[in-house]
XYZ file of N, CA and C in Angstrom:
528
model
N 5.508 117.659 59.980
C 4.953 118.630 59.035
C 4.557 119.913 59.747
N 5.081 121.005 59.283
C 4.832 122.283 59.928
C 3.641 122.970 59.287
N 2.921 123.758 60.099
C 1.899 124.596 59.474
C 2.602 125.820 58.887
N 1.852 126.645 58.172
C 2.460 127.775 57.455
C 3.214 128.727 58.370
N 2.633 129.018 59.531
C 3.268 129.968 60.447
C 4.573 129.395 61.000
N 4.552 128.113 61.358
C 5.771 127.461 61.870
C 6.848 127.469 60.790
N 6.448 127.163 59.553
C 7.391 127.132 58.430
C 8.007 128.516 58.206
N 7.185 129.560 58.337
C 7.680 130.923 58.168
C 8.769 131.226 59.193
N 8.541 130.809 60.437
C 9.548 131.037 61.484
C 10.852 130.347 61.089
N 10.757 129.077 60.683
C 11.947 128.313 60.301
C 12.664 128.977 59.119
N 11.885 129.398 58.111
C 12.488 130.050 56.932
C 13.164 131.359 57.314
N 12.514 132.101 58.211
C 13.028 133.425 58.561
C 14.303 133.390 59.402
N 14.602 132.276 60.032
C 15.827 132.221 60.843
C 16.992 131.570 60.104
N 16.769 131.194 58.846
C 17.840 130.536 58.068
C 19.121 131.359 58.025
N 18.994 132.668 57.781
C 20.187 133.515 57.673
C 20.964 133.537 58.987
N 20.239 133.690 60.088
C 20.905 133.709 61.396
C 21.604 132.376 61.654
N 20.947 131.267 61.287
C 21.567 129.959 61.504
C 22.820 129.810 60.660
N 22.784 130.269 59.413
C 24.005 130.107 58.611
C 25.114 131.020 59.126
N 24.747 132.175 59.709
C 25.758 133.029 60.353
C 26.413 132.288 61.514
N 25.592 131.612 62.320
C 26.138 130.863 63.460
C 27.119 129.809 62.959
N 26.709 129.061 61.927
C 27.574 127.994 61.410
C 28.888 128.554 60.867
N 28.806 129.657 60.108
C 30.022 130.253 59.546
C 30.952 130.746 60.650
N 30.372 131.447 61.613
C 31.191 131.993 62.690
C 31.785 130.879 63.535
N 30.990 129.829 63.796
C 31.520 128.690 64.549
C 32.743 128.136 63.845
N 32.601 127.952 62.535
C 33.685 127.405 61.734
C 34.926 128.296 61.850
N 34.753 129.594 61.650
C 35.864 130.545 61.719
C 36.503 130.577 63.099
N 35.664 130.711 64.131
C 36.176 130.836 65.495
C 36.871 129.550 65.958
N 36.277 128.411 65.629
C 36.892 127.140 66.034
C 38.201 126.932 65.269
N 38.237 127.376 64.012
C 39.479 127.267 63.233
C 40.571 128.119 63.872
N 40.199 129.345 64.268
C 41.165 130.231 64.939
C 41.658 129.592 66.229
N 40.723 129.053 67.006
C 41.088 128.434 68.283
C 41.971 127.209 68.056
N 41.662 126.451 67.004
C 42.436 125.240 66.713
C 43.863 125.583 66.294
N 44.034 126.712 65.601
C 45.367 127.144 65.179
C 46.275 127.389 66.379
N 45.649 127.786 67.486
C 46.445 128.098 68.668
C 46.920 126.831 69.385
N 46.453 125.663 68.944
C 46.931 124.414 69.551
C 47.888 123.738 68.585
N 48.721 122.849 69.109
C 49.763 122.234 68.287
C 49.244 121.419 67.119
N 48.281 120.543 67.410
C 47.857 119.628 66.347
C 46.717 120.187 65.517
N 46.339 121.444 65.788
C 45.199 121.988 65.067
C 43.906 121.332 65.495
N 43.921 120.744 66.695
C 42.688 120.152 67.220
C 42.278 120.927 68.454
N 41.000 120.906 68.716
C 40.506 121.687 69.834
C 40.638 120.987 71.169
N 40.988 121.760 72.152
C 40.964 121.286 73.525
C 39.836 122.048 74.199
N 39.489 121.632 75.399
C 38.441 122.337 76.130
C 38.832 123.800 76.318
N 40.108 124.046 76.574
C 40.578 125.420 76.769
C 40.405 126.252 75.502
N 40.743 125.664 74.358
C 40.635 126.442 73.125
C 39.170 126.653 72.719
N 38.308 125.703 73.110
C 36.880 125.882 72.832
C 36.382 127.088 73.625
N 36.857 127.213 74.854
C 36.445 128.334 75.702
C 36.811 129.676 75.069
N 37.925 129.712 74.329
C 38.352 130.940 73.648
C 37.349 131.305 72.547
N 36.827 130.299 71.868
C 35.907 130.532 70.751
C 34.484 130.829 71.231
N 34.175 130.459 72.469
C 32.798 130.574 72.956
C 32.174 131.977 72.902
N 32.869 133.024 73.346
C 32.200 134.330 73.362
C 31.614 134.740 72.012
N 32.354 134.548 70.939
C 31.856 134.925 69.614
C 30.651 134.068 69.233
N 30.739 132.774 69.529
C 29.640 131.866 69.203
C 28.409 132.235 70.042
N 28.632 132.517 71.337
C 27.509 132.856 72.210
C 26.858 134.171 71.795
N 27.663 135.111 71.332
C 27.119 136.376 70.843
C 26.154 136.154 69.690
N 26.541 135.262 68.786
C 25.678 134.956 67.642
C 24.429 134.215 68.068
N 24.596 133.307 69.038
C 23.439 132.559 69.534
C 22.427 133.542 70.126
N 22.935 134.543 70.859
C 22.050 135.548 71.451
C 21.327 136.334 70.358
N 22.072 136.699 69.303
C 21.488 137.441 68.190
C 20.405 136.587 67.509
N 20.723 135.319 67.329
C 19.759 134.390 66.728
C 18.499 134.307 67.584
N 18.692 134.158 68.896
C 17.552 134.028 69.810
C 16.624 135.219 69.718
N 17.217 136.401 69.706
C 16.418 137.636 69.606
C 15.607 137.658 68.319
N 16.285 137.369 67.200
C 15.617 137.391 65.896
C 14.495 136.351 65.865
N 14.808 135.138 66.336
C 13.814 134.062 66.326
C 12.638 134.425 67.236
N 12.940 134.995 68.400
C 11.883 135.399 69.336
C 10.943 136.420 68.712
N 11.524 137.402 68.014
C 10.702 138.417 67.333
C 9.803 137.790 66.278
N 10.376 136.850 65.511
C 9.607 136.202 64.447
C 8.474 135.368 65.059
N 8.788 134.640 66.139
C 7.764 133.827 66.814
C 6.626 134.724 67.286
N 6.981 135.826 67.953
C 5.944 136.724 68.460
C 5.100 137.319 67.331
N 5.752 137.548 66.176
C 5.021 138.088 65.036
C 4.097 137.023 64.425
N 4.628 135.815 64.251
C 3.868 134.765 63.549
C 2.889 134.012 64.455
N 3.311 133.691 65.669
C 2.481 132.861 66.555
C 1.832 133.676 67.663
N 2.224 134.940 67.773
C 1.693 135.776 68.842
C 2.534 135.627 70.100
N 2.319 136.519 71.026
C 3.046 136.465 72.303
C 2.557 135.281 73.119
N 3.338 134.939 74.155
C 2.985 133.814 75.015
C 1.573 134.003 75.603
N 0.665 133.044 75.345
C -0.700 133.156 75.871
C -0.734 132.928 77.385
N -1.754 133.472 78.023
C -1.858 133.322 79.475
C -2.670 132.114 79.912
N -3.684 131.733 79.125
C -4.463 130.572 79.576
C -3.766 129.277 79.171
N -3.963 128.260 79.988
C -3.167 127.038 79.858
C -3.332 126.326 78.516
N -4.565 126.213 78.045
C -4.807 125.491 76.787
C -4.076 126.161 75.620
N -4.209 127.480 75.527
C -3.536 128.210 74.437
C -2.025 128.142 74.596
N -1.567 128.225 75.850
C -0.130 128.166 76.123
C 0.436 126.827 75.658
N -0.263 125.730 75.995
C 0.218 124.403 75.599
C 0.254 124.262 74.084
N -0.745 124.835 73.425
C -0.785 124.802 71.962
C 0.397 125.597 71.383
N 0.657 126.749 71.977
C 1.758 127.619 71.562
C 3.091 126.907 71.751
N 3.254 126.233 72.909
C 4.478 125.483 73.187
C 4.633 124.317 72.207
N 3.526 123.700 71.820
C 3.580 122.606 70.842
C 4.144 123.131 69.528
N 3.697 124.322 69.132
C 4.212 124.928 67.899
C 5.715 125.205 68.023
N 6.133 125.713 69.190
C 7.568 125.951 69.401
C 8.334 124.628 69.323
N 7.745 123.562 69.830
C 8.357 122.228 69.744
C 8.528 121.787 68.303
N 7.506 122.036 67.478
C 7.591 121.694 66.047
C 8.745 122.456 65.401
N 8.839 123.745 65.737
C 9.903 124.576 65.164
C 11.271 124.061 65.605
N 11.395 123.732 66.900
C 12.666 123.212 67.424
C 13.045 121.911 66.711
N 12.063 121.030 66.496
C 12.343 119.764 65.804
C 12.792 120.003 64.365
N 12.154 120.958 63.706
C 12.524 121.261 62.326
C 13.924 121.861 62.260
N 14.239 122.745 63.215
C 15.590 123.313 63.259
C 16.615 122.198 63.496
N 16.252 121.239 64.347
C 17.135 120.110 64.630
C 17.383 119.333 63.344
N 16.313 119.070 62.632
C 16.364 118.323 61.380
C 17.266 119.036 60.362
N 17.146 120.377 60.301
C 17.908 121.136 59.315
C 19.359 121.373 59.720
N 19.616 121.564 61.031
C 20.915 122.106 61.423
C 21.788 121.202 62.276
N 21.264 120.062 62.743
C 22.102 119.207 63.580
C 23.292 118.678 62.785
N 23.047 118.226 61.547
C 24.141 117.691 60.719
C 25.204 118.757 60.417
N 24.803 119.975 59.976
C 25.830 120.996 59.740
C 26.601 121.364 61.014
N 25.912 121.443 62.157
C 26.615 121.747 63.414
C 27.639 120.660 63.717
N 27.220 119.421 63.536
C 28.109 118.289 63.795
C 29.280 118.303 62.821
N 29.020 118.645 61.571
C 30.095 118.705 60.573
C 31.160 119.715 61.006
N 30.713 120.860 61.539
C 31.662 121.873 61.985
C 32.458 121.359 63.184
N 31.784 120.787 64.187
C 32.521 120.352 65.379
C 33.464 119.190 65.059
N 33.027 118.288 64.180
C 33.860 117.130 63.826
C 35.151 117.541 63.133
N 35.108 118.684 62.445
C 36.299 119.171 61.762
C 37.430 119.418 62.748
N 37.056 119.820 63.958
C 38.057 120.262 64.921
C 38.211 119.344 66.124
N 37.253 118.436 66.315
C 37.304 117.560 67.487
C 37.408 116.121 66.993
N 38.538 115.482 67.312
C 38.772 114.135 66.799
C 37.814 113.115 67.424
N 37.593 113.245 68.728
C 36.743 112.321 69.458
C 35.280 112.522 69.038
N 34.723 111.515 68.352
C 33.380 111.630 67.793
C 32.315 111.907 68.863
N 32.429 111.227 70.004
C 31.459 111.435 71.089
C 31.468 112.885 71.563
N 32.679 113.429 71.723
C 32.821 114.802 72.186
C 32.278 115.782 71.137
N 32.544 115.500 69.876
C 32.039 116.355 68.788
C 30.514 116.374 68.812
N 29.911 115.197 69.052
C 28.445 115.105 69.122
C 27.910 115.882 70.320
N 28.575 115.699 71.480
C 28.150 116.419 72.693
C 28.196 117.921 72.473
N 29.254 118.355 71.801
C 29.449 119.766 71.568
C 28.359 120.321 70.640
N 28.122 119.639 69.531
C 27.100 120.083 68.579
C 25.730 120.085 69.254
N 25.468 119.039 70.028
C 24.200 118.909 70.729
C 24.030 120.029 71.760
N 25.098 120.330 72.481
C 25.060 121.388 73.485
C 24.790 122.737 72.848
N 25.468 122.998 71.734
C 25.266 124.267 71.031
C 23.830 124.359 70.523
N 23.329 123.250 69.995
C 21.950 123.260 69.500
C 20.958 123.555 70.638
N 21.148 122.898 71.784
C 20.246 123.131 72.919
C 20.329 124.582 73.407
N 21.532 125.150 73.376
C 21.688 126.552 73.780
C 20.946 127.470 72.800
N 21.006 127.129 71.521
C 20.302 127.921 70.501
C 18.801 127.878 70.772
N 18.272 126.671 71.014
C 16.835 126.527 71.264
C 16.439 127.234 72.561
N 17.260 127.086 73.603
C 16.957 127.738 74.881
C 16.877 129.255 74.700
N 17.831 129.816 73.959
C 17.859 131.258 73.733
C 16.610 131.705 72.987
N 16.227 130.889 72.004
C 15.056 131.222 71.196
C 13.768 131.100 72.023
N 13.708 130.128 72.920
C 12.531 129.988 73.789
C 12.395 131.172 74.734
N 13.512 131.561 75.346
C 13.483 132.689 76.279
C 13.069 133.964 75.545
N 13.648 134.178 74.369
C 13.324 135.378 73.593
C 11.859 135.369 73.154
N 11.280 134.187 73.007
C 9.879 134.085 72.601
C 8.953 134.328 73.787
N 9.491 134.209 74.993
C 8.679 134.431 76.181
C 8.426 133.171 76.995
N 8.912 132.019 76.511
C 8.725 130.781 77.268
C 9.642 130.820 78.487
N 9.144 130.348 79.617
C 9.949 130.419 80.834
C 10.346 129.041 81.331
N 9.623 128.016 80.910
C 9.946 126.657 81.335
C 9.780 125.742 80.131
N 10.366 124.565 80.194
C 10.319 123.690 79.026
C 9.392 122.492 79.225
N 8.778 122.405 80.400
C 7.912 121.242 80.674
C 6.876 121.007 79.579
N 6.301 122.096 79.069
C 5.214 121.963 78.100
C 5.715 121.751 76.674
N 7.038 121.758 76.492
C 7.576 121.621 75.140
C 7.539 120.154 74.712
N 6.863 119.890 73.617
C 6.828 118.539 73.079
C 7.839 118.480 71.939
N 8.903 117.724 72.133
C 9.911 117.657 71.086
C 10.469 116.257 71.003
N 10.642 115.796 69.795
C 11.189 114.452 69.592
C 12.706 114.451 69.725
N 13.343 115.603 69.455
C 14.796 115.613 69.311
C 15.559 116.288 70.423
N 14.840 116.836 71.394
C 15.540 117.576 72.431
C 15.509 116.825 73.741
N 16.601 116.914 74.477
C 16.615 116.377 75.821
C 16.110 117.484 76.724
N 14.986 117.252 77.411
C 14.428 118.302 78.264
C 15.379 118.655 79.404
N 16.129 117.672 79.890
C 17.089 117.946 80.970
C 18.193 118.888 80.474
N 18.746 118.594 79.302
C 19.795 119.453 78.738
C 19.229 120.835 78.430
N 17.992 120.854 77.915
C 17.367 122.127 77.580
C 17.121 122.948 78.847
N 16.705 122.271 79.903
C 16.468 122.937 81.185
C 17.764 123.575 81.694
N 18.901 122.842 81.620
C 20.172 123.438 82.068
C 20.600 124.571 81.141
N 20.363 124.409 79.842
C 20.717 125.466 78.901
C 19.882 126.715 79.188
N 18.602 126.500 79.496
C 17.691 127.600 79.802
C 18.181 128.365 81.031
N 18.544 127.632 82.065
C 19.060 128.273 83.282
C 20.354 129.012 82.985
N 21.210 128.382 82.186
C 22.507 128.982 81.853
C 22.308 130.285 81.073
N 21.376 130.273 80.118
C 21.131 131.464 79.318
C 20.577 132.569 80.217
N 19.608 132.203 81.069
C 19.005 133.192 81.971
C 20.043 133.761 82.927
N 20.938 132.926 83.410
C 21.910 133.359 84.402
C 23.215 133.851 83.798
N 23.285 133.894 82.478
C 24.504 134.331 81.814
C 25.678 133.392 82.069
N 25.371 132.105 82.198
C 26.430 131.137 82.531
C 26.606 130.080 81.447
N 26.480 130.506 80.200
C 26.593 129.542 79.101
C 27.957 128.879 79.059
N 28.989 129.630 79.436
C 30.341 129.074 79.390
C 30.435 127.852 80.313
N 29.871 127.986 81.525
C 29.872 126.848 82.463
C 29.055 125.692 81.912
N 27.934 126.019 81.266
C 27.080 124.988 80.667
C 27.882 124.178 79.660
N 28.640 124.872 78.780
C 29.429 124.172 77.771
C 30.576 123.366 78.366
N 31.334 123.990 79.276
C 32.470 123.246 79.839
C 31.952 122.030 80.618
N 30.780 122.158 81.238
C 30.159 121.027 81.936
C 29.871 119.871 80.989
N 29.446 120.201 79.775
C 29.140 119.166 78.789
C 30.371 118.365 78.411
N 31.516 119.044 78.332
C 32.717 118.363 77.868
C 33.293 117.452 78.944
N 32.980 117.764 80.197
C 33.507 116.939 81.281
C 32.746 115.645 81.421
N 31.428 115.714 81.110
C 30.604 114.516 81.339
C 30.902 113.433 80.327
């Protein structure tokens, strides 16, 4: 259950999230057309990544602005910071609840292997959350309390976003 401010953040990013889903669908469809069976390979996913990553960045910025407006900027004292991170965790869990299924639906359309489709949707979701955390001012994920996120995956996504290496982050996911 979200408090009013957390709910406002979630409501305010709905448009950006649906843009991501639409663009993912379009870009993955384009990439799939370039393969024989209309199914995605790791190479064709890489072709679709720049457009998807651009949207993720746009989403992160918008979400970061909304967080700073609704929850305030990152606090400096530890108690307030932990409370602030808890709120970000609630928001991340709610976004997971709302968008994991649609993300998976999009990836499953183009990726026959169910495990790979799940990894892909999960990776994209973690990249979205990492981008939103960085834009909000969070620098580490240790204090994030989340039921649905893998802190290890989020940590790598965070590093990838900071270092501009999201492409490597994604291709790494498909190999594992």
